[in-house]
mmCIF file with all atom_site columns, C-alpha atoms in Angstrom:
data_model
loop_
_atom_site.group_PDB
_atom_site.id
_atom_site.type_symbol
_atom_site.label_atom_id
_atom_site.label_alt_id
_atom_site.label_comp_id
_atom_site.label_asym_id
_atom_site.label_entity_id
_atom_site.label_seq_id
_atom_site.pdbx_PDB_ins_code
_atom_site.Cartn_x
_atom_site.Cartn_y
_atom_site.Cartn_z
_atom_site.occupancy
_atom_site.B_iso_or_equiv
_atom_site.pdbx_formal_charge
_atom_site.auth_seq_id
_atom_site.auth_comp_id
_atom_site.auth_asym_id
_atom_site.auth_atom_id
_atom_site.pdbx_PDB_model_num
ATOM 1   C CA . VAL E 1 1   ? 89.995  96.758  95.603  1.00 96.00 ? 1   VAL E CA 1
ATOM 2   C CA . TYR E 1 2   ? 90.416  94.690  92.455  1.00 96.00 ? 2   TYR E CA 1
ATOM 3   C CA . THR E 1 3   ? 91.889  95.286  89.032  1.00 96.00 ? 3   THR E CA 1
ATOM 4   C CA . ARG E 1 4   ? 90.665  93.506  85.966  1.00 96.00 ? 4   ARG E CA 1
ATOM 5   C CA . ASP E 1 5   ? 92.847  93.153  82.884  1.00 96.00 ? 5   ASP E CA 1
ATOM 6   C CA . THR E 1 6   ? 90.548  94.496  80.169  1.00 97.00 ? 6   THR E CA 1
ATOM 7   C CA . HIS E 1 7   ? 90.997  94.114  76.439  1.00 97.00 ? 7   HIS E CA 1
ATOM 8   C CA . TYR E 1 8   ? 88.651  94.475  73.501  1.00 97.00 ? 8   TYR E CA 1
ATOM 9   C CA . GLU E 1 9   ? 87.918  92.665  70.236  1.00 96.00 ? 9   GLU E CA 1
ATOM 10  C CA . ASN E 1 10  ? 90.738  94.632  68.548  1.00 97.00 ? 10  ASN E CA 1
ATOM 11  C CA . TYR E 1 11  ? 93.336  93.234  70.988  1.00 97.00 ? 11  TYR E CA 1
ATOM 12  C CA . MET E 1 12  ? 95.483  91.654  68.270  1.00 97.00 ? 12  MET E CA 1
ATOM 13  C CA . GLN E 1 13  ? 95.832  95.065  66.560  1.00 97.00 ? 13  GLN E CA 1
ATOM 14  C CA . THR E 1 14  ? 97.090  96.779  69.722  1.00 97.00 ? 14  THR E CA 1
ATOM 15  C CA . GLN E 1 15  ? 100.750 97.129  70.665  1.00 97.00 ? 15  GLN E CA 1
ATOM 16  C CA . GLU E 1 16  ? 100.272 94.617  73.478  1.00 96.00 ? 16  GLU E CA 1
ATOM 17  C CA . GLY E 1 17  ? 98.502  92.174  71.148  1.00 96.00 ? 17  GLY E CA 1
ATOM 18  C CA . LYS E 1 18  ? 101.315 92.410  68.618  1.00 97.00 ? 18  LYS E CA 1
ATOM 19  C CA . ASN E 1 19  ? 103.911 91.708  71.316  1.00 96.00 ? 19  ASN E CA 1
ATOM 20  C CA . LEU E 1 20  ? 101.833 89.197  73.312  1.00 93.00 ? 20  LEU E CA 1
ATOM 21  C CA . PRO E 1 21  ? 99.688  87.545  70.629  1.00 95.00 ? 21  PRO E CA 1
ATOM 22  C CA . VAL E 1 22  ? 97.436  85.622  72.999  1.00 94.00 ? 22  VAL E CA 1
ATOM 23  C CA . PRO E 1 23  ? 93.917  87.085  73.149  1.00 96.00 ? 23  PRO E CA 1
ATOM 24  C CA . HIS E 1 24  ? 92.923  87.183  76.813  1.00 95.00 ? 24  HIS E CA 1
ATOM 25  C CA . CYS E 1 25  ? 90.654  89.085  79.185  1.00 96.00 ? 25  CYS E CA 1
ATOM 26  C CA . ILE E 1 26  ? 88.411  90.283  76.365  1.00 98.00 ? 26  ILE E CA 1
ATOM 27  C CA . GLN E 1 27  ? 85.696  92.398  77.969  1.00 98.00 ? 27  GLN E CA 1
ATOM 28  C CA . GLY E 1 28  ? 82.506  90.427  78.530  1.00 96.00 ? 28  GLY E CA 1
ATOM 29  C CA . THR E 1 29  ? 84.119  86.978  78.301  1.00 96.00 ? 29  THR E CA 1
ATOM 30  C CA . GLY E 1 30  ? 84.579  84.467  81.119  1.00 93.00 ? 30  GLY E CA 1
ATOM 31  C CA . GLY E 1 31  ? 88.336  85.099  81.099  1.00 93.00 ? 31  GLY E CA 1
ATOM 32  C CA . TRP E 1 32  ? 87.689  88.767  81.822  1.00 96.00 ? 32  TRP E CA 1
ATOM 33  C CA . GLU E 1 33  ? 85.538  88.128  84.892  1.00 95.00 ? 33  GLU E CA 1
ATOM 34  C CA . ILE E 1 34  ? 87.048  88.126  88.373  1.00 94.00 ? 34  ILE E CA 1
ATOM 35  C CA . SER E 1 35  ? 87.100  84.576  89.722  1.00 92.00 ? 35  SER E CA 1
ATOM 36  C CA . SER E 1 36  ? 84.025  83.607  91.694  1.00 91.00 ? 36  SER E CA 1
ATOM 37  C CA . ALA E 1 37  ? 86.418  82.069  94.255  1.00 93.00 ? 37  ALA E CA 1
ATOM 38  C CA . LEU E 1 38  ? 87.397  85.580  95.366  1.00 92.00 ? 38  LEU E CA 1
ATOM 39  C CA . PRO E 1 39  ? 85.349  87.485  97.956  1.00 90.00 ? 39  PRO E CA 1
ATOM 40  C CA . VAL E 1 40  ? 84.147  90.311  95.698  1.00 94.00 ? 40  VAL E CA 1
ATOM 41  C CA . LYS E 1 41  ? 81.527  92.200  97.678  1.00 95.00 ? 41  LYS E CA 1
ATOM 42  C CA . GLU E 1 42  ? 78.858  94.395  96.189  1.00 93.00 ? 42  GLU E CA 1
ATOM 43  C CA . ASP E 1 43  ? 80.675  97.531  97.356  1.00 95.00 ? 43  ASP E CA 1
ATOM 44  C CA . SER E 1 44  ? 84.103  96.371  96.131  1.00 96.00 ? 44  SER E CA 1
ATOM 45  C CA . VAL E 1 45  ? 85.965  98.774  93.876  1.00 97.00 ? 45  VAL E CA 1
ATOM 46  C CA . ILE E 1 46  ? 87.004  97.279  90.523  1.00 97.00 ? 46  ILE E CA 1
ATOM 47  C CA . PHE E 1 47  ? 89.326  99.009  88.083  1.00 98.00 ? 47  PHE E CA 1
ATOM 48  C CA . ASP E 1 48  ? 89.244  97.809  84.489  1.00 97.00 ? 48  ASP E CA 1
ATOM 49  C CA . LYS E 1 49  ? 92.784  98.301  83.240  1.00 96.00 ? 49  LYS E CA 1
ATOM 50  C CA . PRO E 1 50  ? 93.579  98.324  79.530  1.00 93.00 ? 50  PRO E CA 1
ATOM 51  C CA . ALA E 1 51  ? 97.312  98.572  80.266  1.00 93.00 ? 51  ALA E CA 1
ATOM 52  C CA . PHE E 1 52  ? 99.701  96.682  82.537  1.00 95.00 ? 52  PHE E CA 1
ATOM 53  C CA . GLY E 1 53  ? 99.526  99.286  85.308  1.00 96.00 ? 53  GLY E CA 1
ATOM 54  C CA . SER E 1 54  ? 96.518  101.363 86.363  1.00 97.00 ? 54  SER E CA 1
ATOM 55  C CA . ALA E 1 55  ? 96.874  105.105 86.867  1.00 96.00 ? 55  ALA E CA 1
ATOM 56  C CA . ALA E 1 56  ? 93.230  105.156 88.031  1.00 97.00 ? 56  ALA E CA 1
ATOM 57  C CA . LEU E 1 57  ? 94.098  102.660 90.780  1.00 98.00 ? 57  LEU E CA 1
ATOM 58  C CA . ALA E 1 58  ? 97.068  104.775 91.825  1.00 98.00 ? 58  ALA E CA 1
ATOM 59  C CA . GLU E 1 59  ? 94.953  107.957 91.925  1.00 98.00 ? 59  GLU E CA 1
ATOM 60  C CA . TYR E 1 60  ? 92.330  106.159 94.023  1.00 98.00 ? 60  TYR E CA 1
ATOM 61  C CA . VAL E 1 61  ? 94.923  104.827 96.481  1.00 98.00 ? 61  VAL E CA 1
ATOM 62  C CA . LYS E 1 62  ? 96.634  108.219 96.708  1.00 97.00 ? 62  LYS E CA 1
ATOM 63  C CA . GLU E 1 63  ? 93.285  109.840 97.568  1.00 97.00 ? 63  GLU E CA 1
ATOM 64  C CA . LYS E 1 64  ? 92.373  107.186 100.151 1.00 97.00 ? 64  LYS E CA 1
ATOM 65  C CA . ALA E 1 65  ? 95.896  107.242 101.668 1.00 97.00 ? 65  ALA E CA 1
ATOM 66  C CA . PRO E 1 66  ? 95.836  103.842 103.362 1.00 98.00 ? 66  PRO E CA 1
ATOM 67  C CA . GLU E 1 67  ? 98.448  103.002 105.988 1.00 98.00 ? 67  GLU E CA 1
ATOM 68  C CA . GLU E 1 68  ? 99.822  100.251 103.773 1.00 98.00 ? 68  GLU E CA 1
ATOM 69  C CA . ILE E 1 69  ? 99.183  98.456  100.484 1.00 98.00 ? 69  ILE E CA 1
ATOM 70  C CA . GLN E 1 70  ? 99.475  94.734  99.756  1.00 98.00 ? 70  GLN E CA 1
ATOM 71  C CA . LEU E 1 71  ? 99.270  93.358  96.232  1.00 98.00 ? 71  LEU E CA 1
ATOM 72  C CA . VAL E 1 72  ? 98.516  89.851  95.003  1.00 96.00 ? 72  VAL E CA 1
ATOM 73  C CA . GLY E 1 73  ? 97.682  88.615  91.540  1.00 94.00 ? 73  GLY E CA 1
ATOM 74  C CA . LEU E 1 74  ? 98.590  87.458  88.077  1.00 90.00 ? 74  LEU E CA 1
ATOM 75  C CA . CYS E 1 75  ? 101.059 88.003  86.405  1.00 94.00 ? 75  CYS E CA 1
ATOM 76  C CA . THR E 1 76  ? 103.838 88.894  88.846  1.00 97.00 ? 76  THR E CA 1
ATOM 77  C CA . ASP E 1 77  ? 106.133 89.776  85.972  1.00 97.00 ? 77  ASP E CA 1
ATOM 78  C CA . ILE E 1 78  ? 103.667 91.979  84.073  1.00 96.00 ? 78  ILE E CA 1
ATOM 79  C CA . CYS E 1 79  ? 100.630 93.372  85.919  1.00 96.00 ? 79  CYS E CA 1
ATOM 80  C CA . VAL E 1 80  ? 101.713 92.989  89.545  1.00 98.00 ? 80  VAL E CA 1
ATOM 81  C CA . ILE E 1 81  ? 105.108 94.635  89.063  1.00 98.00 ? 81  ILE E CA 1
ATOM 82  C CA . SER E 1 82  ? 103.585 97.373  86.876  1.00 98.00 ? 82  SER E CA 1
ATOM 83  C CA . ASN E 1 83  ? 100.951 98.251  89.465  1.00 98.00 ? 83  ASN E CA 1
ATOM 84  C CA . ALA E 1 84  ? 103.465 98.042  92.309  1.00 98.00 ? 84  ALA E CA 1
ATOM 85  C CA . LEU E 1 85  ? 105.764 100.523 90.574  1.00 98.00 ? 85  LEU E CA 1
ATOM 86  C CA . VAL E 1 86  ? 102.929 102.865 89.582  1.00 98.00 ? 86  VAL E CA 1
ATOM 87  C CA . LEU E 1 87  ? 101.672 102.826 93.180  1.00 98.00 ? 87  LEU E CA 1
ATOM 88  C CA . LYS E 1 88  ? 105.222 103.459 94.457  1.00 98.00 ? 88  LYS E CA 1
ATOM 89  C CA . ALA E 1 89  ? 105.490 106.480 92.139  1.00 97.00 ? 89  ALA E CA 1
ATOM 90  C CA . PHE E 1 90  ? 102.108 107.895 93.198  1.00 97.00 ? 90  PHE E CA 1
ATOM 91  C CA . CYS E 1 91  ? 102.430 107.027 96.903  1.00 98.00 ? 91  CYS E CA 1
ATOM 92  C CA . PRO E 1 92  ? 106.155 106.892 97.760  1.00 98.00 ? 92  PRO E CA 1
ATOM 93  C CA . GLU E 1 93  ? 105.609 107.073 101.543 1.00 98.00 ? 93  GLU E CA 1
ATOM 94  C CA . ILE E 1 94  ? 102.998 104.319 101.811 1.00 98.00 ? 94  ILE E CA 1
ATOM 95  C CA . PRO E 1 95  ? 104.606 100.936 102.530 1.00 98.00 ? 95  PRO E CA 1
ATOM 96  C CA . ILE E 1 96  ? 103.860 98.503  99.704  1.00 98.00 ? 96  ILE E CA 1
ATOM 97  C CA . SER E 1 97  ? 104.183 94.738  99.872  1.00 98.00 ? 97  SER E CA 1
ATOM 98  C CA . VAL E 1 98  ? 103.554 91.851  97.512  1.00 98.00 ? 98  VAL E CA 1
ATOM 99  C CA . ASP E 1 99  ? 102.530 88.430  98.806  1.00 97.00 ? 99  ASP E CA 1
ATOM 100 C CA . SER E 1 100 ? 104.576 86.228  96.498  1.00 96.00 ? 100 SER E CA 1
ATOM 101 C CA . SER E 1 101 ? 102.683 83.120  97.580  1.00 95.00 ? 101 SER E CA 1
ATOM 102 C CA . CYS E 1 102 ? 99.531  84.651  96.071  1.00 95.00 ? 102 CYS E CA 1
ATOM 103 C CA . CYS E 1 103 ? 101.135 85.579  92.751  1.00 96.00 ? 103 CYS E CA 1
ATOM 104 C CA . ALA E 1 104 ? 102.309 83.734  89.681  1.00 95.00 ? 104 ALA E CA 1
ATOM 105 C CA . GLY E 1 105 ? 104.396 84.751  86.719  1.00 95.00 ? 105 GLY E CA 1
ATOM 106 C CA . VAL E 1 106 ? 104.585 83.634  83.132  1.00 93.00 ? 106 VAL E CA 1
ATOM 107 C CA . THR E 1 107 ? 107.459 81.361  84.185  1.00 96.00 ? 107 THR E CA 1
ATOM 108 C CA . PRO E 1 108 ? 108.957 80.610  87.607  1.00 96.00 ? 108 PRO E CA 1
ATOM 109 C CA . GLU E 1 109 ? 112.092 82.493  86.521  1.00 97.00 ? 109 GLU E CA 1
ATOM 110 C CA . SER E 1 110 ? 110.249 85.626  85.421  1.00 97.00 ? 110 SER E CA 1
ATOM 111 C CA . HIS E 1 111 ? 108.191 85.511  88.650  1.00 97.00 ? 111 HIS E CA 1
ATOM 112 C CA . ALA E 1 112 ? 111.437 85.443  90.683  1.00 97.00 ? 112 ALA E CA 1
ATOM 113 C CA . ASN E 1 113 ? 112.983 88.209  88.556  1.00 97.00 ? 113 ASN E CA 1
ATOM 114 C CA . ALA E 1 114 ? 109.937 90.444  89.095  1.00 98.00 ? 114 ALA E CA 1
ATOM 115 C CA . LEU E 1 115 ? 110.069 89.870  92.853  1.00 98.00 ? 115 LEU E CA 1
ATOM 116 C CA . GLU E 1 116 ? 113.777 90.796  92.894  1.00 97.00 ? 116 GLU E CA 1
ATOM 117 C CA . ALA E 1 117 ? 113.118 93.933  90.839  1.00 98.00 ? 117 ALA E CA 1
ATOM 118 C CA . MET E 1 118 ? 110.354 95.020  93.217  1.00 98.00 ? 118 MET E CA 1
ATOM 119 C CA . LYS E 1 119 ? 112.640 94.430  96.208  1.00 97.00 ? 119 LYS E CA 1
ATOM 120 C CA . MET E 1 120 ? 115.161 96.815  94.654  1.00 98.00 ? 120 MET E CA 1
ATOM 121 C CA . CYS E 1 121 ? 112.407 99.443  94.467  1.00 98.00 ? 121 CYS E CA 1
ATOM 122 C CA . GLN E 1 122 ? 111.709 99.147  98.214  1.00 97.00 ? 122 GLN E CA 1
ATOM 123 C CA . ILE E 1 123 ? 108.620 97.002  97.841  1.00 98.00 ? 123 ILE E CA 1
ATOM 124 C CA . ARG E 1 124 ? 108.506 94.366  100.579 1.00 97.00 ? 124 ARG E CA 1
ATOM 125 C CA . ILE E 1 125 ? 108.111 90.802  99.357  1.00 97.00 ? 125 ILE E CA 1
ATOM 126 C CA . ASP E 1 126 ? 106.162 88.528  101.705 1.00 96.00 ? 126 ASP E CA 1
ATOM 127 C CA . GLY E 1 127 ? 105.486 84.818  101.414 1.00 91.00 ? 127 GLY E CA 1
ATOM 128 C CA . LEU E 1 128 ? 108.954 83.790  100.274 1.00 74.00 ? 128 LEU E CA 1
ATOM 129 C CA . LEU E 1 129 ? 110.076 80.363  101.348 1.00 58.00 ? 129 LEU E CA 1
ATOM 130 C CA . ASP E 1 130 ? 113.593 80.232  102.737 1.00 45.00 ? 130 ASP E CA 1
ATOM 131 C CA . SER E 1 131 ? 115.760 78.004  100.592 1.00 37.00 ? 131 SER E CA 1
#
């Protein structure tokens, strides 16, 4: 299952665009596409998400009721944490983990802060290097 940050030509007029004035993931552009390096199969489920977190993803996961959920992606401190918390709210009894070695934040500090926040919400953080 994949999510795809999805914005439109009016991005700069949206609340997100006013607060994060960097047009990105505009539908139909190369930056919107899922990387060809990822194993997206023909039957993969893709959720276009116009917001940081995806309620549609959470509804889908709640219906499928997997034994566990693992998240990876960009940006740890925006989309990953938002989806992790939405999934935790929709599926509080399904163990959720984030592989921190397969995530990146806007800055190393905000990446670390997001991981710490998710830990506090009982989301397991994998891939951490002991320091």
